[in-house]
Short mmCIF file of C-alpha atoms in Angstrom, two decimals:
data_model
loop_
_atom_site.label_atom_id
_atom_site.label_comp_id
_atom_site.label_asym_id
_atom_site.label_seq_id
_atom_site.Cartn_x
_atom_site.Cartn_y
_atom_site.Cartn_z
CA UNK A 20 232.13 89.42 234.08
CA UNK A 21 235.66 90.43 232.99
CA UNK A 22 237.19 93.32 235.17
CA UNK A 23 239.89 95.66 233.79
CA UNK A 24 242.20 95.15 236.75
CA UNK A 25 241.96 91.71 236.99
CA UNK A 26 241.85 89.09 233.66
CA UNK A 27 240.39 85.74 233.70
CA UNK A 28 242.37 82.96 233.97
CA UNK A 29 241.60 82.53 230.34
CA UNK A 30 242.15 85.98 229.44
CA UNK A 31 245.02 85.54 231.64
CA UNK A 32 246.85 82.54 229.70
CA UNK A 33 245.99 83.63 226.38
CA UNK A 34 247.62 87.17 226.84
CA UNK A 35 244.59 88.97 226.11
CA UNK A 36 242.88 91.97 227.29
CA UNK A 37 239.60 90.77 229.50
CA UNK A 38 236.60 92.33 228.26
CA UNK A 39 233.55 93.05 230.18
CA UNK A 40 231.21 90.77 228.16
CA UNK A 41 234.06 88.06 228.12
CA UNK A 42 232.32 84.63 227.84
CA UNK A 43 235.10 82.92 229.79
CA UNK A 44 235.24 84.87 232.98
CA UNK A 45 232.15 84.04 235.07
CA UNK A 46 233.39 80.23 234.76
CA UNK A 47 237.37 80.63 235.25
CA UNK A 48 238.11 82.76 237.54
CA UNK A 49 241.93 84.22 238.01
CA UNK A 50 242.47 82.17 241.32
CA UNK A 51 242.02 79.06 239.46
CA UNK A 52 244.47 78.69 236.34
CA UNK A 53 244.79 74.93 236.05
CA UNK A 54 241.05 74.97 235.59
CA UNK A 55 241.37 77.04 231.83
CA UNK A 56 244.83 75.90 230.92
CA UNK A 57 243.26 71.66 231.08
CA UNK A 58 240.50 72.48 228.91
CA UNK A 59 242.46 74.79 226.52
CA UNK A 60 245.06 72.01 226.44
CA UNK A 61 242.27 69.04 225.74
CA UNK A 62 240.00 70.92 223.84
CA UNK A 63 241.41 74.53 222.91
CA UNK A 64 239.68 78.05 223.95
CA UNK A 65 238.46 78.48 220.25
CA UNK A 66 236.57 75.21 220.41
CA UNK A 67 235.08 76.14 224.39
CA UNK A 68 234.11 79.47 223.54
CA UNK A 69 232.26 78.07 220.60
CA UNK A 70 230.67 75.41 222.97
CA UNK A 71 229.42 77.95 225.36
CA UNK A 72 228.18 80.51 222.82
CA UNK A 73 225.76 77.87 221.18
CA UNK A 74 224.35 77.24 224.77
CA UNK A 75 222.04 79.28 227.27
CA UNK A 76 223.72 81.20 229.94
CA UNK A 77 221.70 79.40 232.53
CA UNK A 78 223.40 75.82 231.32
CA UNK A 79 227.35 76.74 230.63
CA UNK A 80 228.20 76.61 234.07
CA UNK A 81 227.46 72.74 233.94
CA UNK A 82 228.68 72.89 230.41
CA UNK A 83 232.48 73.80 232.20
CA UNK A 84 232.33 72.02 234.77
CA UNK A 85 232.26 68.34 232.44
CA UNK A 86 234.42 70.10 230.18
CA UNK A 87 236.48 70.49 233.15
CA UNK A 88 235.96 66.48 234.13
CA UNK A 89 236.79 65.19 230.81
CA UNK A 90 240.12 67.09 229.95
CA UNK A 91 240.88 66.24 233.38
CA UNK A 92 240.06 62.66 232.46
CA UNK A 93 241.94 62.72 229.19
CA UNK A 94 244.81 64.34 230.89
CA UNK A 95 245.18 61.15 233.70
CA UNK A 96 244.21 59.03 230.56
CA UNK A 97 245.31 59.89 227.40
CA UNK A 98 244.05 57.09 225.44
CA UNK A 99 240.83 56.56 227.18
CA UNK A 100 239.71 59.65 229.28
CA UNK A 101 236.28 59.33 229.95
CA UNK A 102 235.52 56.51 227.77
CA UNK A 103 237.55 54.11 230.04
CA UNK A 104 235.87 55.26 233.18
CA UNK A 105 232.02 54.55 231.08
CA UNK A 106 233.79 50.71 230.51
CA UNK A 107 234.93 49.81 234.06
CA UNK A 108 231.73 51.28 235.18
CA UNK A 109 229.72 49.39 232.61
CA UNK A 110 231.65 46.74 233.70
CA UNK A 111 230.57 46.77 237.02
CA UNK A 112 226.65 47.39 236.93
CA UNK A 113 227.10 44.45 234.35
CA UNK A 114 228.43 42.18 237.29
CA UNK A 115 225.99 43.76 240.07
CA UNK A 116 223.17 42.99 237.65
CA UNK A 117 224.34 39.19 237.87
CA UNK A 118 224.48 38.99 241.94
CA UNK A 119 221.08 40.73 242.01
CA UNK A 120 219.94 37.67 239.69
CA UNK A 121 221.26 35.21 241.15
CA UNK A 122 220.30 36.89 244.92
CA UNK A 123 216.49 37.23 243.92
CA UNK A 124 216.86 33.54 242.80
CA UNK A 125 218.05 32.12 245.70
CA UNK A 126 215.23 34.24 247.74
CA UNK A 127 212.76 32.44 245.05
CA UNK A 128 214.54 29.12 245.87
CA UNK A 129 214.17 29.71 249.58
CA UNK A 130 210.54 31.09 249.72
CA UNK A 131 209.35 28.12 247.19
CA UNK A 132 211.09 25.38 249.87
CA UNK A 133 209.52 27.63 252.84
CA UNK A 134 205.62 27.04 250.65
CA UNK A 135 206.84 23.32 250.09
CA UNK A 136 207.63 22.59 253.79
CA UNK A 137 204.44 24.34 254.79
CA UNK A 138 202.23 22.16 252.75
CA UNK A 139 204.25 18.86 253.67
CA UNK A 140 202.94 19.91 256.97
CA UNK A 141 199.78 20.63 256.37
CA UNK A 142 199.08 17.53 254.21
CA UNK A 143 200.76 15.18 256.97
CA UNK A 144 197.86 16.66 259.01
CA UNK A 145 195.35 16.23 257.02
CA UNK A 146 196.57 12.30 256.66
CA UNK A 147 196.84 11.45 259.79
CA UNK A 148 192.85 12.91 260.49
CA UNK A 149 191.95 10.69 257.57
CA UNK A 150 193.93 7.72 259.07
CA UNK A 151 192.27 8.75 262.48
CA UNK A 152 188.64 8.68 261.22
CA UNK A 153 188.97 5.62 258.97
CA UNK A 154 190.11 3.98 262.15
CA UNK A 155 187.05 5.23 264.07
CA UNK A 156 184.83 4.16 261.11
CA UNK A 157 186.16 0.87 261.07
CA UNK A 158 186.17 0.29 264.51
CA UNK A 159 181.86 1.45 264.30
CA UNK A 160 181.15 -0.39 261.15
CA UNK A 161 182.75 -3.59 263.06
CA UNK A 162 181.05 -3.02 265.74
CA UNK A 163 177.82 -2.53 264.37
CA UNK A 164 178.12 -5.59 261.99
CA UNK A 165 179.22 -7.84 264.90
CA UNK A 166 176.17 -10.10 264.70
CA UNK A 167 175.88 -9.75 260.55
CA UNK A 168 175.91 -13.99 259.23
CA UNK A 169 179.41 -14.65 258.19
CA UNK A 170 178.25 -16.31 254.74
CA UNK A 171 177.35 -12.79 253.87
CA UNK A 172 179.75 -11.51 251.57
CA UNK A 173 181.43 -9.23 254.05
CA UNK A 174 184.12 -7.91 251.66
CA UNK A 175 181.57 -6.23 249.12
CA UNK A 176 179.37 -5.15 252.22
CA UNK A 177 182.09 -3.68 253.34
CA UNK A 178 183.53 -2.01 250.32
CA UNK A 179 180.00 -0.62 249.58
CA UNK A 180 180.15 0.81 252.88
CA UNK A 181 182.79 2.98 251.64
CA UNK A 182 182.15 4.11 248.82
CA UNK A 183 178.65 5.15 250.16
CA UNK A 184 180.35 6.86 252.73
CA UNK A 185 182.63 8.71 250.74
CA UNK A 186 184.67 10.46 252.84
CA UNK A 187 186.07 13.13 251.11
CA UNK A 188 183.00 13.90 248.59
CA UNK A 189 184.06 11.41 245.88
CA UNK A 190 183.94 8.05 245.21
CA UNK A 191 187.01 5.82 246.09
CA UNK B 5 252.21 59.55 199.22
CA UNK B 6 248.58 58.30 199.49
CA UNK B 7 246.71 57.97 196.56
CA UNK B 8 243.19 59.32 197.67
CA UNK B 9 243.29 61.77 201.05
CA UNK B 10 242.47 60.70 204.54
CA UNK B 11 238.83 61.98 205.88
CA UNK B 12 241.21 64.71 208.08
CA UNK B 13 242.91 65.88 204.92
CA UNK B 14 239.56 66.08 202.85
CA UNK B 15 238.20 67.78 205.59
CA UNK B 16 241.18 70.21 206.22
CA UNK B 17 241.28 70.85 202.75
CA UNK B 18 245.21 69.98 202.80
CA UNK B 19 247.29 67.61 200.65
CA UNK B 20 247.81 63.93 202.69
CA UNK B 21 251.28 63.26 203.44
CA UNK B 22 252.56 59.69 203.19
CA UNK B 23 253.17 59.74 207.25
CA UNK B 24 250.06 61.63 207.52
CA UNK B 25 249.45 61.51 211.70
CA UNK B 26 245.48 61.36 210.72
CA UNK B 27 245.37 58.63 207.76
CA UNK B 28 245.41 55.30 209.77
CA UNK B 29 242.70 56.03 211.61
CA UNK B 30 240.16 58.58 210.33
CA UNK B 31 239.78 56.77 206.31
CA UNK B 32 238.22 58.76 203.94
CA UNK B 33 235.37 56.20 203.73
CA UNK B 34 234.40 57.91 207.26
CA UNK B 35 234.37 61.46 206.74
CA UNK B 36 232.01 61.78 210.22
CA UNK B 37 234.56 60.37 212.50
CA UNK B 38 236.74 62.85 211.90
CA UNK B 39 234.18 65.39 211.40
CA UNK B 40 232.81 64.88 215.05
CA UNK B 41 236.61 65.23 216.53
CA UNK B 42 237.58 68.31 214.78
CA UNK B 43 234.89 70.15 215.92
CA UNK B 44 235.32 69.75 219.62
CA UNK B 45 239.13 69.45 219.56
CA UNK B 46 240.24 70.61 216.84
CA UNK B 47 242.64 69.40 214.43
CA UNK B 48 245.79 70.70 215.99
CA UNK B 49 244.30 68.79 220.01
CA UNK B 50 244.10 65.64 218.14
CA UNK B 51 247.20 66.05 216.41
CA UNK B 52 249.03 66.21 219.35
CA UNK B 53 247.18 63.67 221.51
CA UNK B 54 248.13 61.41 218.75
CA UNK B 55 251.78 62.36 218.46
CA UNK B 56 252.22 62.20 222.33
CA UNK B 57 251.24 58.41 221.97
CA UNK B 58 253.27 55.70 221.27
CA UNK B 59 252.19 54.27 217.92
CA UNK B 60 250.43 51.18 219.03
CA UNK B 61 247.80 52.93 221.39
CA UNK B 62 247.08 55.44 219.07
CA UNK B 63 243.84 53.62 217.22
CA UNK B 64 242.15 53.24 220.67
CA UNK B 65 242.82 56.50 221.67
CA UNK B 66 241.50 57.54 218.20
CA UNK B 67 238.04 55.48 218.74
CA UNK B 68 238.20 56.61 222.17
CA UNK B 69 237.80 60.56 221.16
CA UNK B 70 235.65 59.78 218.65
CA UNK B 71 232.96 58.48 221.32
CA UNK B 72 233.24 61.40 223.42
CA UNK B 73 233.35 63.74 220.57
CA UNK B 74 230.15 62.20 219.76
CA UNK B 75 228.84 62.26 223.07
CA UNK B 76 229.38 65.62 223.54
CA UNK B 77 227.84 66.42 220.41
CA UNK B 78 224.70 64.50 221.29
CA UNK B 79 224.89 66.08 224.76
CA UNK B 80 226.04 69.56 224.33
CA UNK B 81 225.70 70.18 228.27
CA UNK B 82 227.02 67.13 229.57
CA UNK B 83 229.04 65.15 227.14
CA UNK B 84 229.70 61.72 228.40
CA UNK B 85 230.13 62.87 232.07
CA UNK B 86 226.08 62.36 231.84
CA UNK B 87 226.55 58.76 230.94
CA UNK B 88 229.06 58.18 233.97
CA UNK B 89 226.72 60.20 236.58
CA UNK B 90 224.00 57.42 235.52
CA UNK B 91 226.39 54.71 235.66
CA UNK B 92 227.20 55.85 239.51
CA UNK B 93 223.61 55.70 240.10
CA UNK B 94 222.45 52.93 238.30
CA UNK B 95 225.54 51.48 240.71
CA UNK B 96 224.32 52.70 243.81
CA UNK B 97 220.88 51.77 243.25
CA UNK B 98 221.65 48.07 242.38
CA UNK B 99 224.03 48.23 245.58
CA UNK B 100 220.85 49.09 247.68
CA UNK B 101 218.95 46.19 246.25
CA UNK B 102 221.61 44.34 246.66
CA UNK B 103 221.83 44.49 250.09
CA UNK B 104 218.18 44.21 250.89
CA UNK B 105 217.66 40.97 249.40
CA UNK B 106 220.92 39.60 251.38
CA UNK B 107 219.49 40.91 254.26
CA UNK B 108 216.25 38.98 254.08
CA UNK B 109 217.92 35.97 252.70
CA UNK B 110 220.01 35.67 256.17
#
């Protein structure tokens, strides 16, 4: 609220007599003039006053304070103000977008060889237990057939012997 | 002298000078653009941004007022300072990913 010893800064810079109700004081307060005279330079008192009146009390503080960013923005900027700081920022969640891509690839690439080495392993295991009991079979089977005729046709005997045994649940 | 009025001179309700500041880049074909400025700069704001501005920065900084013009219409609170506070965010949160995912890659 406007006092009648002391004008807002708006109040203040526009020569004007501060009145109680006035809809500038509660957000520029006489200790702070740069504060009104950037947004009545960007945007003009008419226009803020305007602004404020079509909004909720509860909401122009916030209203001022990016009114108070972007005339400050325009005022370091005058071509681009705020829209050049939206760009470079654009910019850059564009680019962190692409290192996050190509980071949760490379985690992909890494897990996938991690599963791949794991399974090398676990397959030369399995091998060289299937190498391991063929051997043992062999070694039986020759031993058992030791005194088997050699006209026999040991080949087929033998291959029968296999598939009947079929090692892993299917025929070879 | 122009032989149909620029969308600022339709608008102001004003004759259209042959050097008119406004002309080049708020064409009548357009009448929002200039529309959207006017009403949270004002004329006059514009007028001067413009003149302050050497010639051949003036379109961008034309386009440039039109988008927060139009932001702030669209976003009577928070204008385009709303779209920046995201961007920050959006920012810090990829950041934090970011860094997550290096950390269990080394």
């Amino acid at each position: 609220m406007g006092s009648g010893s002391s004008p807002c800064a708006s109040c203040k810079l526009l020569r004007r007599r501060c009145a109680k109700d006035c809809i500038f004081a509660p957000y520029f307060p006489s200790d702070d003039p740069h504060k009104f005279a950037i947004v009545h330079k960007v945007f003009g008192a008419s226009n803020v006053s305007k602004m404020l009146q079509e909004l909720p009390v509860h909401q122009r503080g916030d209203t001022v304070s990016s009114l108070v960013y972007e005339a400050n923005a325009r005022a370091r900027d005058p071509v681009y103000g705020c829209v050049g700081a939206i760009s470079y920022l654009q910019n850059q969640v564009a680019q962190l977008q692409m290192q996050l891509a190509m980071a949760q690839a490379e985690m992909l690439c890494i897990q996938m060889q991690a599963q791949a080495q794991e399974q090398n392993h676990h397959n030369q295991s399995i091998n060289q237990l299937q190498l391991h009991q063929n051997h043992h079979q062999l070694l039986n089977f020759a031993a058992a057939n030791s005194n088997i005729n050699a006209n026999t046709n040991n080949n087929n005997v033998i291959y029968d012997s296999f598939k009947k045994e079929s090692l892993y649940g299917y025929d070879m | 002298m122009n032989s149909s009025r620029c969308a600022a001179c339709k608008h102001l309700r004003r004759r259209c000078p042959s050097d008119c500041i406004f002309s080049p880049y708020f064409p009548s074909n357009d009448p929002r653009r200039f529309a959207y400025v006017h009403k949270i700069y004002g004329a006059s704001n514009v007028g001067k941004i413009l003149h302050d501005l050497p010639v051949n920065l003036r379109a961008e900084a034309a386009e440039s007022l039109f988008k927060e013009a139009s932001y702030r219409i669209k976003y009577p609170v928070y204008g385009c300072v709303g779209q920046i506070t995201m961007l920050h965010q959006q920012i810090q949160n990829a950041e934090c990913q970011l860094a997550r995912i290096r950390a269990r890659i080394a």
